[in-house]
Tab-separated table of C-alpha atoms and ligand atoms in Angstrom:
chain	number	residue	atom	x	y	z
A	1327	MET	CA	-16.826	17.224	-146.140
A	1328	ALA	CA	-18.524	13.989	-145.289
A	1329	ASN	CA	-19.024	12.970	-141.684
A	1330	GLU	CA	-17.558	9.525	-142.090
A	1331	LYS	CA	-14.156	11.128	-142.528
A	1332	LEU	CA	-12.201	11.936	-139.407
A	1333	VAL	CA	-10.958	15.462	-138.962
A	1334	TYR	CA	-8.095	15.072	-136.521
A	1335	MET	CA	-7.257	18.193	-134.527
A	1336	ASP	CA	-5.567	16.659	-131.488
A	1337	HIS	CA	-1.924	16.614	-132.573
A	1338	SER	CA	-0.696	17.589	-129.111
A	1339	ALA	CA	-2.080	14.288	-127.820
A	1340	THR	CA	-0.387	12.212	-130.502
A	1341	THR	CA	0.219	12.109	-134.252
A	1342	ALA	CA	-0.201	9.416	-136.898
A	1343	THR	CA	3.095	7.692	-137.652
A	1344	ASP	CA	4.398	8.951	-141.007
A	1345	PRO	CA	4.200	6.192	-143.691
A	1346	GLU	CA	7.875	6.817	-144.571
A	1347	VAL	CA	8.753	6.269	-140.925
A	1348	ILE	CA	6.822	2.994	-140.901
A	1349	GLN	CA	8.591	1.855	-144.080
A	1350	ALA	CA	11.979	2.640	-142.533
A	1351	MET	CA	11.082	0.650	-139.403
A	1352	LEU	CA	9.724	-2.511	-141.052
A	1353	PRO	CA	13.012	-4.287	-141.985
A	1354	TRP	CA	14.186	-3.972	-138.359
A	1355	PHE	CA	11.302	-6.182	-137.227
A	1356	SER	CA	11.881	-8.862	-139.832
A	1357	GLU	CA	15.107	-9.539	-141.706
A	1358	HIS	CA	17.315	-7.320	-139.486
A	1359	TYR	CA	16.366	-8.672	-136.088
A	1360	GLY	CA	19.837	-8.965	-134.565
A	1361	ASN	CA	20.502	-7.940	-130.978
A	1362	PRO	CA	22.753	-4.872	-131.260
A	1363	SER	CA	24.961	-6.178	-128.438
A	1364	SER	CA	25.916	-9.396	-130.257
A	1365	LEU	CA	29.058	-9.763	-132.347
A	1366	TYR	CA	28.068	-11.110	-135.798
A	1367	ARG	CA	27.114	-9.129	-138.869
A	1368	LEU	CA	23.338	-9.321	-138.252
A	1369	ALA	CA	23.941	-7.650	-134.880
A	1370	ARG	CA	26.381	-5.066	-136.206
A	1371	GLU	CA	23.728	-3.910	-138.683
A	1372	SER	CA	21.376	-3.192	-135.809
A	1373	ARG	CA	24.132	-1.359	-133.951
A	1374	THR	CA	24.852	0.785	-137.032
A	1375	ALA	CA	21.144	1.585	-137.435
A	1376	ILE	CA	20.965	2.778	-133.832
A	1377	GLU	CA	24.056	4.951	-134.202
A	1378	ASP	CA	22.652	6.452	-137.441
A	1379	ALA	CA	19.452	7.378	-135.606
A	1380	ARG	CA	21.469	8.833	-132.733
A	1381	LYS	CA	23.254	11.138	-135.200
A	1382	LYS	CA	19.921	12.268	-136.649
A	1383	VAL	CA	18.535	13.154	-133.213
A	1384	ALA	CA	21.774	14.974	-132.320
A	1385	VAL	CA	21.757	17.027	-135.539
A	1386	ALA	CA	18.097	17.993	-135.024
A	1387	ILE	CA	18.802	19.665	-131.663
A	1388	GLY	CA	22.394	20.844	-132.110
A	1389	ALA	CA	23.959	18.166	-129.881
A	1390	THR	CA	26.626	15.511	-130.462
A	1391	PRO	CA	25.631	11.823	-130.780
A	1392	GLU	CA	27.363	10.876	-127.477
A	1393	GLU	CA	24.907	13.166	-125.717
A	1394	ILE	CA	21.759	11.347	-126.940
A	1395	PHE	CA	20.238	8.492	-124.879
A	1396	PHE	CA	17.242	6.557	-126.186
A	1397	THR	CA	14.273	6.010	-123.879
A	1398	SER	CA	10.675	4.777	-124.108
A	1399	GLY	CA	9.257	8.300	-124.524
A	1400	GLY	CA	8.666	11.682	-122.981
A	1401	THR	CA	7.500	10.378	-119.622
A	1402	GLU	CA	10.590	8.243	-119.106
A	1403	SER	CA	12.921	11.041	-120.230
A	1404	ASP	CA	11.280	13.450	-117.770
A	1405	ASN	CA	11.462	10.935	-114.917
A	1406	TRP	CA	15.099	10.150	-115.657
A	1407	ALA	CA	16.117	13.807	-115.974
A	1408	LEU	CA	14.597	14.744	-112.619
A	1409	ILE	CA	15.268	11.631	-110.541
A	1410	GLY	CA	18.711	11.024	-112.038
A	1411	THR	CA	19.831	14.590	-111.401
A	1412	ALA	CA	18.282	14.850	-107.940
A	1413	PHE	CA	19.931	11.695	-106.614
A	1414	SER	CA	23.278	12.349	-108.204
A	1415	HIS	CA	23.495	15.905	-106.778
A	1416	LYS	CA	21.809	15.515	-103.402
A	1417	LYS	CA	25.064	16.110	-101.514
A	1418	LYS	CA	25.258	19.557	-103.094
A	1419	GLY	CA	21.621	20.464	-102.446
A	1420	THR	CA	18.044	19.224	-102.444
A	1421	HIS	CA	16.078	22.110	-103.955
A	1422	ILE	CA	14.378	21.895	-107.354
A	1423	ILE	CA	12.587	24.685	-109.229
A	1424	THR	CA	9.879	23.955	-111.781
A	1425	THR	CA	6.592	25.511	-112.911
A	1426	ALA	CA	2.939	25.020	-112.027
A	1427	ILE	CA	2.052	24.267	-115.657
A	1428	GLU	CA	4.357	21.323	-116.417
A	1429	HIS	CA	3.105	18.024	-117.818
A	1430	HIS	CA	2.202	15.458	-115.147
A	1431	ALA	CA	5.348	13.510	-116.080
A	1432	ILE	CA	7.217	16.367	-114.374
A	1433	LEU	CA	4.721	17.326	-111.657
A	1434	HIS	CA	4.137	13.803	-110.369
A	1435	THR	CA	7.869	13.045	-110.476
A	1436	CYS	CA	8.428	16.149	-108.338
A	1437	GLU	CA	5.814	14.877	-105.873
A	1438	TYR	CA	7.741	11.601	-105.688
A	1439	LEU	CA	11.006	13.483	-105.084
A	1440	LYS	CA	9.382	15.483	-102.289
A	1441	LYS	CA	8.630	12.202	-100.538
A	1442	GLN	CA	12.324	11.351	-100.930
A	1443	GLY	CA	13.346	14.483	-99.049
A	1444	PHE	CA	13.735	17.035	-101.839
A	1445	SER	CA	11.969	20.400	-101.811
A	1446	VAL	CA	10.250	21.791	-104.900
A	1447	THR	CA	9.258	25.352	-105.850
A	1448	TYR	CA	6.443	25.567	-108.426
A	1449	LEU	CA	6.624	28.923	-110.185
A	1450	PRO	CA	3.280	30.390	-111.269
A	1451	PRO	CA	3.061	31.748	-114.828
A	1452	ASP	CA	1.489	35.094	-115.776
A	1453	GLU	CA	-1.960	35.089	-117.391
A	1454	SER	CA	-0.488	34.299	-120.816
A	1455	GLY	CA	1.260	31.221	-119.420
A	1456	LYS	CA	4.759	32.741	-119.400
A	1457	ILE	CA	7.226	32.202	-116.576
A	1458	GLN	CA	8.877	35.423	-115.465
A	1459	ILE	CA	12.672	35.478	-115.510
A	1460	GLU	CA	12.702	37.540	-112.311
A	1461	ASP	CA	10.681	34.860	-110.513
A	1462	ILE	CA	13.299	32.287	-111.461
A	1463	ARG	CA	16.133	34.452	-110.156
A	1464	ALA	CA	14.243	35.060	-106.915
A	1465	ALA	CA	13.522	31.359	-106.351
A	1466	ILE	CA	17.144	30.232	-106.589
A	1467	THR	CA	18.826	29.323	-103.286
A	1468	GLU	CA	22.244	27.877	-102.404
A	1469	LYS	CA	20.529	24.491	-102.291
A	1470	THR	CA	19.076	24.669	-105.835
A	1471	ILE	CA	20.476	21.841	-107.978
A	1472	LEU	CA	17.983	21.678	-110.842
A	1473	ILE	CA	15.586	23.917	-112.759
A	1474	SER	CA	13.056	22.257	-115.070
A	1475	VAL	CA	10.902	24.442	-117.340
A	1476	MET	CA	8.967	23.050	-120.303
A	1477	PHE	CA	9.810	24.483	-123.733
A	1478	ALA	CA	6.179	24.798	-124.851
A	1479	ASN	CA	2.989	23.958	-123.007
A	1480	ASN	CA	0.888	21.037	-124.251
A	1481	GLU	CA	-2.458	22.634	-123.359
A	1482	ILE	CA	-2.236	26.349	-124.097
A	1483	GLY	CA	0.827	26.272	-126.382
A	1484	THR	CA	2.744	29.063	-124.637
A	1485	ILE	CA	6.459	29.032	-125.467
A	1486	GLN	CA	8.885	29.886	-122.636
A	1487	PRO	CA	12.000	32.085	-122.790
A	1488	ILE	CA	14.210	28.981	-122.698
A	1489	HIS	CA	17.365	30.720	-123.836
A	1490	GLU	CA	17.217	33.255	-120.999
A	1491	ILE	CA	16.445	30.611	-118.401
A	1492	GLY	CA	19.338	28.499	-119.699
A	1493	HIS	CA	21.640	31.479	-119.410
A	1494	ILE	CA	20.740	32.065	-115.748
A	1495	CYS	CA	21.235	28.388	-114.904
A	1496	ARG	CA	24.634	28.281	-116.580
A	1497	GLU	CA	25.672	31.456	-114.770
A	1498	ARG	CA	24.642	30.012	-111.404
A	1499	GLY	CA	25.955	26.489	-112.014
A	1500	ILE	CA	22.482	24.938	-111.823
A	1501	ILE	CA	21.454	22.085	-114.106
A	1502	PHE	CA	18.755	23.090	-116.587
A	1503	HIS	CA	16.238	20.587	-117.929
A	1504	THR	CA	13.546	21.324	-120.476
A	1505	ASP	CA	10.637	19.107	-121.513
A	1506	ALA	CA	10.696	19.864	-125.246
A	1507	VAL	CA	8.170	17.188	-126.206
A	1508	GLN	CA	5.765	19.714	-127.759
A	1509	ALA	CA	8.451	21.931	-129.241
A	1510	ILE	CA	10.314	19.497	-131.529
A	1511	GLY	CA	9.373	20.202	-135.139
A	1512	ASN	CA	7.505	23.354	-134.123
A	1513	VAL	CA	10.205	25.633	-132.721
A	1514	PRO	CA	13.894	25.768	-133.706
A	1515	ILE	CA	15.981	24.230	-130.912
A	1516	ASN	CA	19.713	24.351	-130.335
A	1517	VAL	CA	20.782	22.907	-126.996
A	1518	THR	CA	24.235	24.465	-127.266
A	1519	ASN	CA	23.135	28.027	-128.010
A	1520	MET	CA	20.299	27.783	-125.496
A	1521	ASP	CA	22.481	26.518	-122.605
A	1522	ILE	CA	20.296	23.441	-122.120
A	1523	ASP	CA	21.797	20.625	-120.012
A	1524	LEU	CA	18.999	18.055	-120.291
A	1525	LEU	CA	16.190	17.838	-122.851
A	1526	SER	CA	13.289	15.382	-123.186
A	1527	LEU	CA	11.682	14.463	-126.496
A	1528	SER	CA	9.063	11.947	-127.613
A	1529	GLY	CA	8.667	10.303	-131.043
A	1530	HIS	CA	4.880	10.087	-131.229
A	1531	LYS	CA	4.427	13.858	-130.920
A	1532	PHE	CA	6.224	14.460	-134.244
A	1533	TYR	CA	4.858	11.674	-136.487
A	1534	GLY	CA	7.193	9.026	-135.074
A	1535	PRO	CA	6.277	5.777	-133.316
A	1536	LYS	CA	4.742	5.641	-129.832
A	1537	GLY	CA	6.956	4.315	-127.057
A	1538	THR	CA	10.092	6.009	-128.394
A	1539	GLY	CA	11.977	9.014	-127.111
A	1540	ALA	CA	15.311	10.378	-126.036
A	1541	LEU	CA	17.013	12.308	-123.295
A	1542	TYR	CA	19.787	14.696	-124.256
A	1543	ILE	CA	22.438	14.800	-121.532
A	1544	ARG	CA	25.054	17.480	-122.088
A	1545	LYS	CA	28.605	16.142	-121.969
A	1546	GLY	CA	29.967	16.603	-118.437
A	1547	VAL	CA	26.564	16.699	-116.705
A	1548	ARG	CA	26.394	14.118	-113.930
A	1549	ILE	CA	23.198	12.067	-113.770
A	1550	ASP	CA	22.491	8.647	-112.268
A	1551	SER	CA	21.760	5.664	-114.478
A	1552	TYR	CA	18.050	5.011	-114.854
A	1553	LEU	CA	17.584	1.324	-115.682
A	1554	HIS	CA	20.115	-1.146	-114.278
A	1555	GLY	CA	21.132	-4.245	-116.185
A	1556	GLY	CA	23.123	-4.631	-119.384
A	1557	ALA	CA	25.663	-2.175	-120.769
A	1558	GLN	CA	23.295	-0.509	-123.258
A	1559	GLU	CA	23.276	3.298	-123.641
A	1560	LYS	CA	26.668	3.605	-121.936
A	1561	ARG	CA	25.364	1.693	-118.901
A	1562	LYS	CA	22.896	4.473	-118.205
A	1563	ARG	CA	19.719	2.919	-119.573
A	1564	ALA	CA	19.901	-0.874	-119.667
A	1565	GLY	CA	17.718	-3.161	-121.777
A	1566	THR	CA	17.889	-4.461	-125.336
A	1567	GLU	CA	17.317	-1.487	-127.592
A	1568	ASN	CA	14.009	-0.956	-129.397
A	1569	VAL	CA	15.763	-1.027	-132.773
A	1570	PRO	CA	12.708	-0.480	-135.039
A	1571	GLY	CA	11.468	2.274	-132.734
A	1572	ILE	CA	14.833	3.999	-132.598
A	1573	VAL	CA	15.144	3.841	-136.410
A	1574	GLY	CA	11.638	5.336	-136.686
A	1575	LEU	CA	12.459	8.074	-134.193
A	1576	GLY	CA	15.532	9.001	-136.226
A	1577	VAL	CA	13.660	9.277	-139.518
A	1578	ALA	CA	10.779	11.155	-137.865
A	1579	ILE	CA	12.980	13.790	-136.211
A	1580	GLU	CA	14.989	14.311	-139.392
A	1581	LYS	CA	11.731	14.977	-141.240
A	1582	ALA	CA	10.336	17.110	-138.407
A	1583	VAL	CA	13.135	19.649	-138.517
A	1584	HIS	CA	13.516	19.626	-142.312
A	1585	ASP	CA	11.818	22.711	-143.821
A	1586	GLN	CA	10.412	23.374	-140.372
A	1587	GLU	CA	9.738	27.028	-141.075
A	1588	VAL	CA	7.760	26.394	-144.272
A	1589	LYS	CA	5.709	23.599	-142.721
A	1590	THR	CA	4.931	25.426	-139.493
A	1591	LYS	CA	3.961	28.581	-141.405
A	1592	ARG	CA	1.301	26.627	-143.284
A	1593	ILE	CA	-0.090	25.236	-140.036
A	1594	ARG	CA	0.092	28.631	-138.306
A	1595	ASP	CA	-1.850	30.249	-141.187
A	1596	LEU	CA	-4.553	27.572	-141.011
A	1597	ARG	CA	-4.705	27.955	-137.226
A	1598	ASP	CA	-5.036	31.735	-137.495
A	1599	ARG	CA	-7.830	31.425	-140.045
A	1600	LEU	CA	-9.729	29.028	-137.788
A	1601	LEU	CA	-9.209	31.304	-134.774
A	1602	GLU	CA	-10.460	34.332	-136.658
A	1603	ARG	CA	-13.537	32.462	-137.885
A	1604	ILE	CA	-14.358	31.222	-134.386
A	1605	PHE	CA	-14.045	34.674	-132.836
A	1606	THR	CA	-16.168	36.363	-135.497
A	1607	GLU	CA	-18.879	33.706	-135.541
A	1608	ILE	CA	-19.172	32.561	-131.922
A	1609	PRO	CA	-19.799	35.087	-129.124
A	1610	ASN	CA	-18.650	34.787	-125.484
A	1611	CYS	CA	-15.404	32.950	-125.929
A	1612	ARG	CA	-11.826	33.708	-124.905
A	1613	LEU	CA	-8.421	32.557	-126.045
A	1614	ASN	CA	-6.123	30.988	-123.450
A	1615	GLY	CA	-2.358	31.286	-123.726
A	1616	HIS	CA	0.002	33.783	-125.311
A	1617	LYS	CA	-1.139	35.672	-128.425
A	1618	THR	CA	2.094	35.288	-130.392
A	1619	ASP	CA	4.547	33.116	-128.441
A	1620	ARG	CA	2.580	29.937	-128.877
A	1621	LEU	CA	2.859	26.647	-130.774
A	1622	PRO	CA	1.870	27.103	-134.442
A	1623	GLY	CA	-0.975	24.554	-134.354
A	1624	ASN	CA	-2.409	25.370	-130.923
A	1625	ILE	CA	-5.848	26.781	-130.190
A	1626	ASN	CA	-7.185	26.782	-126.628
A	1627	ILE	CA	-10.499	28.530	-126.109
A	1628	CYS	CA	-13.049	28.738	-123.330
A	1629	PHE	CA	-16.693	28.940	-124.373
A	1630	GLU	CA	-18.850	30.422	-121.656
A	1631	PHE	CA	-21.984	28.597	-120.480
A	1632	ILE	CA	-20.967	25.149	-121.717
A	1633	GLU	CA	-19.133	22.024	-120.574
A	1634	GLY	CA	-16.007	21.098	-122.501
A	1635	GLU	CA	-16.839	17.414	-122.305
A	1636	SER	CA	-20.263	17.835	-123.909
A	1637	LEU	CA	-18.639	19.875	-126.654
A	1638	ILE	CA	-16.070	17.121	-127.307
A	1639	LEU	CA	-18.860	14.547	-127.593
A	1640	LEU	CA	-20.836	16.628	-130.110
A	1641	LEU	CA	-17.687	17.267	-132.142
A	1642	ASP	CA	-16.843	13.569	-132.006
A	1643	HIS	CA	-20.292	12.840	-133.357
A	1644	ALA	CA	-19.433	15.094	-136.312
A	1645	GLY	CA	-16.166	13.197	-136.841
A	1646	ILE	CA	-13.903	15.768	-135.234
A	1647	ALA	CA	-11.209	14.723	-132.733
A	1648	ALA	CA	-10.399	17.457	-130.212
A	1649	SER	CA	-9.737	17.678	-126.484
A	1650	THR	CA	-10.727	19.627	-123.402
A	1651	GLY	CA	-9.079	20.786	-120.207
A	1652	SER	CA	-12.074	19.783	-118.144
A	1653	ALA	CA	-12.004	16.043	-117.726
A	1654	CYS	CA	-14.864	14.929	-115.538
A	1655	SER	CA	-14.542	11.448	-117.037
A	1656	SER	CA	-11.145	11.026	-115.429
A	1657	GLY	CA	-12.974	10.946	-112.109
A	1658	SER	CA	-12.074	14.448	-110.999
A	1659	LEU	CA	-14.167	17.560	-111.395
A	1660	GLU	CA	-10.979	19.612	-111.241
A	1661	PRO	CA	-10.404	21.496	-114.449
A	1662	SER	CA	-6.934	21.646	-115.978
A	1663	HIS	CA	-4.121	22.700	-113.622
A	1664	VAL	CA	-2.770	24.833	-116.471
A	1665	LEU	CA	-5.979	26.861	-116.893
A	1666	MET	CA	-6.172	27.269	-113.114
A	1667	ALA	CA	-2.557	28.466	-112.981
A	1668	ILE	CA	-3.171	31.184	-115.596
A	1669	GLY	CA	-6.156	32.427	-113.589
A	1670	VAL	CA	-9.092	31.272	-115.713
A	1671	PRO	CA	-12.186	31.301	-113.455
A	1672	ILE	CA	-13.208	27.748	-112.604
A	1673	GLU	CA	-16.687	27.928	-114.219
A	1674	ILE	CA	-15.200	29.232	-117.462
A	1675	ALA	CA	-12.354	26.708	-117.412
A	1676	HIS	CA	-14.981	23.955	-117.567
A	1677	GLY	CA	-15.862	25.084	-121.078
A	1678	SER	CA	-12.402	24.747	-122.567
A	1679	LEU	CA	-11.584	23.309	-125.965
A	1680	ARG	CA	-8.148	22.496	-127.353
A	1681	LEU	CA	-7.721	22.133	-131.105
A	1682	THR	CA	-4.198	21.273	-132.222
A	1683	LEU	CA	-3.556	21.306	-135.953
A	1684	GLY	CA	-0.958	19.276	-137.832
A	1685	HIS	CA	0.430	18.422	-141.241
A	1686	GLU	CA	-2.611	16.644	-142.656
A	1687	ASN	CA	-5.084	19.426	-141.848
A	1688	THR	CA	-6.482	21.469	-144.756
A	1689	GLU	CA	-8.557	24.593	-145.369
A	1690	GLU	CA	-11.523	22.295	-145.869
A	1691	HIS	CA	-11.000	20.971	-142.336
A	1692	VAL	CA	-10.917	24.524	-140.984
A	1693	GLU	CA	-14.234	25.341	-142.661
A	1694	TYR	CA	-15.826	22.140	-141.449
A	1695	VAL	CA	-14.621	22.465	-137.844
A	1696	CYS	CA	-15.792	26.062	-137.670
A	1697	LYS	CA	-19.239	25.147	-138.941
A	1698	GLU	CA	-19.658	22.152	-136.625
A	1699	LEU	CA	-18.239	24.000	-133.618
A	1700	LYS	CA	-20.689	26.854	-134.079
A	1701	LYS	CA	-23.592	24.397	-134.296
A	1702	ALA	CA	-22.420	22.489	-131.210
A	1703	VAL	CA	-21.912	25.618	-129.083
A	1704	GLU	CA	-25.354	26.952	-130.066
A	1705	LYS	CA	-26.982	23.628	-129.251
A	1706	LEU	CA	-25.349	23.381	-125.821
A	1707	ARG	CA	-26.078	27.002	-124.935
A	1708	ALA	CA	-29.707	26.517	-125.898
A	1709	MET	CA	-29.889	23.923	-123.116
A	1710	SER	CA	-28.107	26.063	-120.537
A	1711	PRO	CA	-30.206	27.884	-117.895
A	1712	LEU	CA	-27.207	30.131	-117.167
A	1713	TYR	CA	-27.102	31.212	-120.782
A	1714	ALA	CA	-30.864	31.898	-120.774
A	1715	ASP	CA	-30.409	34.110	-117.683
A	1716	TYR	CA	-27.530	35.895	-119.322
A	1717	MET	CA	-29.502	36.609	-122.503
A	1718	LYS	CA	-32.475	37.874	-120.486
A	1719	LYS	CA	-30.261	40.328	-118.590
A	1720	ARG	CA	-28.773	41.593	-121.819
A	1721	GLN	CA	-32.150	42.591	-123.242
B	1804	PLP	C1	3.060	13.954	-124.425
B	1804	PLP	C2	3.905	14.694	-123.457
B	1804	PLP	C3	4.744	14.027	-122.538
B	1804	PLP	C4	4.746	12.519	-122.409
B	1804	PLP	O1	5.336	11.883	-123.508
B	1804	PLP	P1	5.047	10.332	-123.762
B	1804	PLP	O2	6.002	9.985	-124.863
B	1804	PLP	O3	3.619	10.233	-124.178
B	1804	PLP	O4	5.349	9.619	-122.507
B	1804	PLP	C5	5.538	14.779	-121.706
B	1804	PLP	N1	5.535	16.124	-121.769
B	1804	PLP	C6	4.759	16.793	-122.628
B	1804	PLP	C7	4.820	18.290	-122.660
B	1804	PLP	C8	3.914	16.113	-123.504
B	1804	PLP	O5	3.136	16.788	-124.337
């Protein structure tokens, strides 16, 4: 494995757009440029392409096409789901339940809604990152209008008991939203069987184009329009449609759910091999997240006595793309809110590393990452006075 080649293990941040997806998109930039709202043939072709993509998204999650609304991505879908539901149901109640480990697209939207007079309960997870069903039941009040729980966590990979949560919400007449951005293509999803009312998804997390996404809105669920203007997306989300993006999203989601089990098993096996190698070869590290109920490609580990950021830089130098939950560069010394919520001590949380594997990763990559990671951890620990102290005490 030569250094000039990139080993990409940050698939939870984004994925490379699949070449087949790009090919499918290209004609919709050039010869088929019609505005889907116009009346001539060129326009009708664009309209048909959008409706084809809508069917593909619907099939992938067990919905009907009328329930799929295209957006600009996961962030917009999350904002729309929360704000649209809150404002359309505020006469009934103003209480929202979510979790402490959601993506910022949910957490910061909840902060905005609090300023608008809504109240929000943030449920803490257990140490594996799971939300307890009993905590959800206990948090519900007469004023609760919406419960939003992510399908799978983007940092530690923990998968939530979505079906059970959906069941409670349906029973109590509360709208249930799930941010499924990380779950699509990794976990089988059926919005009907799982009693999901609203679901967010994002194209670039499953080898589709960036800036594309969708919100599933179950038929009969009331939610305010999000963008006001033209009649697009049944007057709920105005603006000329991103036709190439929508076509790409359709092809990408069709591919993502096709042979999902076979493809995720390969990634899970690679992930497990890498995990095993790391734990046998590198001392003083711990796995964050649930042992089994986790995304197939997700590894999140804390290495004691080192800084996650320094580790990322050394790995980058070796041509490896990974991420950390301790982002001093973002201007805050606060480590990840997810690691804090699952009770990782702050000094250990600073040494966190997230590796997320995807389709293009190979056994060769696993070998290479393990070797380089071991070297990097040893190098950083050799410079750490805390580690020197620790080794002295052990003798
Ligand atoms: C990436 C991500 C988002 C945001 O999606 P964008 O399409 O990048 O806006 C939201 N939620 C989760 C869980 C994510 O991983």
